[in-house]
JSON list of C-alpha atoms in Angstrom, two decimals:
[
{"chain": "S", "resi": 1, "resn": "UNK", "atom": "CA", "xyz": [-17.08, -6.73, -8.19]},
{"chain": "S", "resi": 2, "resn": "UNK", "atom": "CA", "xyz": [-19.49, -9.58, -7.63]},
{"chain": "S", "resi": 3, "resn": "UNK", "atom": "CA", "xyz": [-20.20, -12.04, -10.43]},
{"chain": "S", "resi": 4, "resn": "UNK", "atom": "CA", "xyz": [-23.82, -10.87, -10.79]},
{"chain": "S", "resi": 5, "resn": "UNK", "atom": "CA", "xyz": [-22.80, -7.21, -11.23]},
{"chain": "S", "resi": 6, "resn": "UNK", "atom": "CA", "xyz": [-20.06, -7.79, -13.76]},
{"chain": "S", "resi": 7, "resn": "UNK", "atom": "CA", "xyz": [-20.86, -6.49, -17.24]},
{"chain": "S", "resi": 8, "resn": "UNK", "atom": "CA", "xyz": [-21.11, -9.17, -19.87]},
{"chain": "S", "resi": 9, "resn": "UNK", "atom": "CA", "xyz": [-20.09, -8.34, -23.43]},
{"chain": "S", "resi": 10, "resn": "UNK", "atom": "CA", "xyz": [-22.70, -9.03, -26.08]},
{"chain": "S", "resi": 11, "resn": "UNK", "atom": "CA", "xyz": [-22.08, -10.76, -29.36]},
{"chain": "S", "resi": 12, "resn": "UNK", "atom": "CA", "xyz": [-21.85, -8.54, -32.42]},
{"chain": "S", "resi": 13, "resn": "UNK", "atom": "CA", "xyz": [-24.91, -10.36, -33.71]},
{"chain": "S", "resi": 14, "resn": "UNK", "atom": "CA", "xyz": [-27.19, -9.36, -30.85]},
{"chain": "S", "resi": 15, "resn": "UNK", "atom": "CA", "xyz": [-28.56, -6.20, -29.36]},
{"chain": "S", "resi": 16, "resn": "UNK", "atom": "CA", "xyz": [-31.44, -5.13, -27.17]},
{"chain": "S", "resi": 17, "resn": "UNK", "atom": "CA", "xyz": [-34.65, -4.20, -28.98]},
{"chain": "S", "resi": 18, "resn": "UNK", "atom": "CA", "xyz": [-34.90, -0.88, -27.13]},
{"chain": "S", "resi": 19, "resn": "UNK", "atom": "CA", "xyz": [-31.26, 0.01, -27.77]},
{"chain": "S", "resi": 20, "resn": "UNK", "atom": "CA", "xyz": [-29.59, 1.00, -31.03]},
{"chain": "S", "resi": 21, "resn": "UNK", "atom": "CA", "xyz": [-30.39, -1.26, -33.98]},
{"chain": "S", "resi": 22, "resn": "UNK", "atom": "CA", "xyz": [-27.91, -3.87, -35.19]},
{"chain": "S", "resi": 23, "resn": "UNK", "atom": "CA", "xyz": [-28.20, -2.32, -38.67]},
{"chain": "S", "resi": 24, "resn": "UNK", "atom": "CA", "xyz": [-29.01, 1.42, -38.51]},
{"chain": "S", "resi": 25, "resn": "UNK", "atom": "CA", "xyz": [-31.61, 3.01, -40.79]},
{"chain": "S", "resi": 26, "resn": "UNK", "atom": "CA", "xyz": [-29.04, 4.19, -43.35]},
{"chain": "S", "resi": 27, "resn": "UNK", "atom": "CA", "xyz": [-26.99, 0.98, -43.10]},
{"chain": "S", "resi": 28, "resn": "UNK", "atom": "CA", "xyz": [-26.70, -2.02, -45.43]},
{"chain": "S", "resi": 29, "resn": "UNK", "atom": "CA", "xyz": [-25.53, -5.47, -44.36]},
{"chain": "S", "resi": 30, "resn": "UNK", "atom": "CA", "xyz": [-24.96, -8.38, -46.74]},
{"chain": "S", "resi": 31, "resn": "UNK", "atom": "CA", "xyz": [-24.59, -11.86, -45.29]},
{"chain": "S", "resi": 32, "resn": "UNK", "atom": "CA", "xyz": [-26.02, -13.92, -42.46]},
{"chain": "S", "resi": 33, "resn": "UNK", "atom": "CA", "xyz": [-27.39, -12.32, -39.29]},
{"chain": "S", "resi": 34, "resn": "UNK", "atom": "CA", "xyz": [-27.63, -14.43, -36.12]},
{"chain": "S", "resi": 35, "resn": "UNK", "atom": "CA", "xyz": [-30.88, -13.60, -34.31]},
{"chain": "S", "resi": 36, "resn": "UNK", "atom": "CA", "xyz": [-29.99, -14.21, -30.65]},
{"chain": "S", "resi": 37, "resn": "UNK", "atom": "CA", "xyz": [-31.88, -12.59, -27.80]},
{"chain": "S", "resi": 38, "resn": "UNK", "atom": "CA", "xyz": [-33.73, -9.52, -29.06]},
{"chain": "S", "resi": 39, "resn": "UNK", "atom": "CA", "xyz": [-32.37, -8.19, -32.35]},
{"chain": "S", "resi": 40, "resn": "UNK", "atom": "CA", "xyz": [-33.58, -4.96, -33.93]},
{"chain": "S", "resi": 41, "resn": "UNK", "atom": "CA", "xyz": [-32.98, -3.98, -37.55]},
{"chain": "S", "resi": 42, "resn": "UNK", "atom": "CA", "xyz": [-33.63, -0.47, -38.90]},
{"chain": "S", "resi": 43, "resn": "UNK", "atom": "CA", "xyz": [-31.64, -0.63, -42.16]},
{"chain": "S", "resi": 44, "resn": "UNK", "atom": "CA", "xyz": [-31.26, -3.01, -45.09]},
{"chain": "S", "resi": 45, "resn": "UNK", "atom": "CA", "xyz": [-30.18, -6.64, -44.92]},
{"chain": "S", "resi": 46, "resn": "UNK", "atom": "CA", "xyz": [-29.54, -8.80, -47.96]},
{"chain": "S", "resi": 47, "resn": "UNK", "atom": "CA", "xyz": [-29.10, -12.35, -46.73]},
{"chain": "S", "resi": 48, "resn": "UNK", "atom": "CA", "xyz": [-30.35, -14.78, -44.13]},
{"chain": "S", "resi": 49, "resn": "UNK", "atom": "CA", "xyz": [-31.60, -13.90, -40.65]},
{"chain": "S", "resi": 50, "resn": "UNK", "atom": "CA", "xyz": [-31.66, -17.01, -38.45]},
{"chain": "S", "resi": 51, "resn": "UNK", "atom": "CA", "xyz": [-31.60, -17.90, -34.78]},
{"chain": "S", "resi": 52, "resn": "UNK", "atom": "CA", "xyz": [-33.52, -18.66, -31.59]},
{"chain": "S", "resi": 53, "resn": "UNK", "atom": "CA", "xyz": [-34.33, -15.04, -30.69]},
{"chain": "S", "resi": 54, "resn": "UNK", "atom": "CA", "xyz": [-36.85, -12.29, -31.33]},
{"chain": "S", "resi": 55, "resn": "UNK", "atom": "CA", "xyz": [-36.44, -10.19, -34.48]},
{"chain": "S", "resi": 56, "resn": "UNK", "atom": "CA", "xyz": [-37.91, -6.68, -34.58]},
{"chain": "S", "resi": 57, "resn": "UNK", "atom": "CA", "xyz": [-37.98, -4.75, -37.85]},
{"chain": "S", "resi": 58, "resn": "UNK", "atom": "CA", "xyz": [-38.44, -0.97, -37.74]},
{"chain": "S", "resi": 59, "resn": "UNK", "atom": "CA", "xyz": [-40.53, 0.78, -40.44]},
{"chain": "S", "resi": 60, "resn": "UNK", "atom": "CA", "xyz": [-37.27, 1.74, -42.20]},
{"chain": "S", "resi": 61, "resn": "UNK", "atom": "CA", "xyz": [-36.03, -1.89, -42.29]},
{"chain": "S", "resi": 62, "resn": "UNK", "atom": "CA", "xyz": [-35.70, -3.74, -45.59]},
{"chain": "S", "resi": 63, "resn": "UNK", "atom": "CA", "xyz": [-34.94, -7.47, -45.68]},
{"chain": "S", "resi": 64, "resn": "UNK", "atom": "CA", "xyz": [-34.18, -9.46, -48.83]},
{"chain": "S", "resi": 65, "resn": "UNK", "atom": "CA", "xyz": [-33.83, -13.12, -47.90]},
{"chain": "S", "resi": 66, "resn": "UNK", "atom": "CA", "xyz": [-35.28, -15.79, -45.62]},
{"chain": "S", "resi": 67, "resn": "UNK", "atom": "CA", "xyz": [-36.06, -15.23, -41.94]},
{"chain": "S", "resi": 68, "resn": "UNK", "atom": "CA", "xyz": [-36.06, -18.08, -39.40]},
{"chain": "S", "resi": 69, "resn": "UNK", "atom": "CA", "xyz": [-36.50, -17.00, -35.78]},
{"chain": "S", "resi": 70, "resn": "UNK", "atom": "CA", "xyz": [-38.50, -17.62, -32.62]},
{"chain": "S", "resi": 71, "resn": "UNK", "atom": "CA", "xyz": [-40.64, -14.46, -32.82]},
{"chain": "S", "resi": 72, "resn": "UNK", "atom": "CA", "xyz": [-40.97, -11.83, -35.55]},
{"chain": "S", "resi": 73, "resn": "UNK", "atom": "CA", "xyz": [-42.42, -8.33, -35.14]},
{"chain": "S", "resi": 74, "resn": "UNK", "atom": "CA", "xyz": [-42.22, -6.43, -38.42]},
{"chain": "S", "resi": 75, "resn": "UNK", "atom": "CA", "xyz": [-43.19, -2.93, -39.49]},
{"chain": "S", "resi": 76, "resn": "UNK", "atom": "CA", "xyz": [-40.70, -3.00, -42.39]},
{"chain": "S", "resi": 77, "resn": "UNK", "atom": "CA", "xyz": [-40.30, -4.54, -45.85]},
{"chain": "S", "resi": 78, "resn": "UNK", "atom": "CA", "xyz": [-39.56, -8.26, -46.24]},
{"chain": "S", "resi": 79, "resn": "UNK", "atom": "CA", "xyz": [-38.98, -10.03, -49.55]},
{"chain": "S", "resi": 80, "resn": "UNK", "atom": "CA", "xyz": [-38.50, -13.68, -48.64]},
{"chain": "S", "resi": 81, "resn": "UNK", "atom": "CA", "xyz": [-39.95, -16.50, -46.60]},
{"chain": "S", "resi": 82, "resn": "UNK", "atom": "CA", "xyz": [-40.66, -16.21, -42.88]},
{"chain": "S", "resi": 83, "resn": "UNK", "atom": "CA", "xyz": [-40.54, -19.07, -40.40]},
{"chain": "S", "resi": 84, "resn": "UNK", "atom": "CA", "xyz": [-41.34, -18.11, -36.80]},
{"chain": "S", "resi": 85, "resn": "UNK", "atom": "CA", "xyz": [-41.36, -20.91, -34.24]},
{"chain": "S", "resi": 86, "resn": "UNK", "atom": "CA", "xyz": [-43.59, -19.03, -31.74]},
{"chain": "S", "resi": 87, "resn": "UNK", "atom": "CA", "xyz": [-45.31, -16.04, -33.38]},
{"chain": "S", "resi": 88, "resn": "UNK", "atom": "CA", "xyz": [-45.18, -13.72, -36.38]},
{"chain": "S", "resi": 89, "resn": "UNK", "atom": "CA", "xyz": [-46.69, -10.26, -36.02]},
{"chain": "S", "resi": 90, "resn": "UNK", "atom": "CA", "xyz": [-47.04, -8.03, -39.07]},
{"chain": "S", "resi": 91, "resn": "UNK", "atom": "CA", "xyz": [-47.51, -4.49, -37.78]},
{"chain": "S", "resi": 92, "resn": "UNK", "atom": "CA", "xyz": [-49.24, -1.63, -39.63]},
{"chain": "S", "resi": 93, "resn": "UNK", "atom": "CA", "xyz": [-46.86, -0.39, -42.32]},
{"chain": "S", "resi": 94, "resn": "UNK", "atom": "CA", "xyz": [-45.31, -3.84, -42.85]},
{"chain": "S", "resi": 95, "resn": "UNK", "atom": "CA", "xyz": [-44.99, -5.11, -46.43]},
{"chain": "S", "resi": 96, "resn": "UNK", "atom": "CA", "xyz": [-44.21, -8.81, -46.82]},
{"chain": "S", "resi": 97, "resn": "UNK", "atom": "CA", "xyz": [-43.73, -10.53, -50.17]},
{"chain": "S", "resi": 98, "resn": "UNK", "atom": "CA", "xyz": [-43.37, -14.19, -49.24]},
{"chain": "S", "resi": 99, "resn": "UNK", "atom": "CA", "xyz": [-44.80, -17.17, -47.42]},
{"chain": "S", "resi": 100, "resn": "UNK", "atom": "CA", "xyz": [-45.17, -17.38, -43.63]},
{"chain": "S", "resi": 101, "resn": "UNK", "atom": "CA", "xyz": [-45.03, -20.42, -41.36]},
{"chain": "S", "resi": 102, "resn": "UNK", "atom": "CA", "xyz": [-45.87, -19.83, -37.68]},
{"chain": "S", "resi": 103, "resn": "UNK", "atom": "CA", "xyz": [-48.01, -21.32, -34.91]},
{"chain": "S", "resi": 104, "resn": "UNK", "atom": "CA", "xyz": [-49.55, -17.86, -34.39]},
{"chain": "S", "resi": 105, "resn": "UNK", "atom": "CA", "xyz": [-49.85, -15.20, -37.11]},
{"chain": "S", "resi": 106, "resn": "UNK", "atom": "CA", "xyz": [-51.12, -11.70, -36.36]},
{"chain": "S", "resi": 107, "resn": "UNK", "atom": "CA", "xyz": [-51.69, -9.24, -39.21]},
{"chain": "S", "resi": 108, "resn": "UNK", "atom": "CA", "xyz": [-52.63, -5.71, -38.15]},
{"chain": "S", "resi": 109, "resn": "UNK", "atom": "CA", "xyz": [-54.75, -3.32, -40.20]},
{"chain": "S", "resi": 110, "resn": "UNK", "atom": "CA", "xyz": [-52.65, -1.51, -42.82]},
{"chain": "S", "resi": 111, "resn": "UNK", "atom": "CA", "xyz": [-50.07, -4.32, -42.99]},
{"chain": "S", "resi": 112, "resn": "UNK", "atom": "CA", "xyz": [-49.55, -5.68, -46.52]},
{"chain": "S", "resi": 113, "resn": "UNK", "atom": "CA", "xyz": [-48.80, -9.33, -47.14]},
{"chain": "S", "resi": 114, "resn": "UNK", "atom": "CA", "xyz": [-48.69, -11.28, -50.41]},
{"chain": "S", "resi": 115, "resn": "UNK", "atom": "CA", "xyz": [-48.03, -14.97, -49.93]},
{"chain": "S", "resi": 116, "resn": "UNK", "atom": "CA", "xyz": [-49.25, -18.22, -48.44]},
{"chain": "S", "resi": 117, "resn": "UNK", "atom": "CA", "xyz": [-49.50, -19.15, -44.78]},
{"chain": "S", "resi": 118, "resn": "UNK", "atom": "CA", "xyz": [-49.05, -22.30, -42.79]},
{"chain": "S", "resi": 119, "resn": "UNK", "atom": "CA", "xyz": [-50.45, -21.59, -39.34]},
{"chain": "S", "resi": 120, "resn": "UNK", "atom": "CA", "xyz": [-50.50, -23.87, -36.30]},
{"chain": "S", "resi": 121, "resn": "UNK", "atom": "CA", "xyz": [-48.12, -26.31, -34.71]}
]
């Protein structure tokens, strides 16, 4: 099998955003999550989410702790600070209790956010 066709195993801390979530909707994870590539969360996380990737939170997702990633797209619940190095997008249904720092911040209609923002580079 050629090198380009060989399957590459993924880290336990990553998954594709269109595939199954790293934490399923009924799941609970306590600890640190490495956000590498595209990481999707549908369940509850108590702890830190950090890394150079894109974090996508489903409407059923619940995060308690700080988030530090490249890009955030959230339709879930976040209680904690958010630092996105490229963009933070709060989708309708999102509820964020915490401050946001991002060069670009997009808040859709019906997204709830209580906190302060630092926007720009």
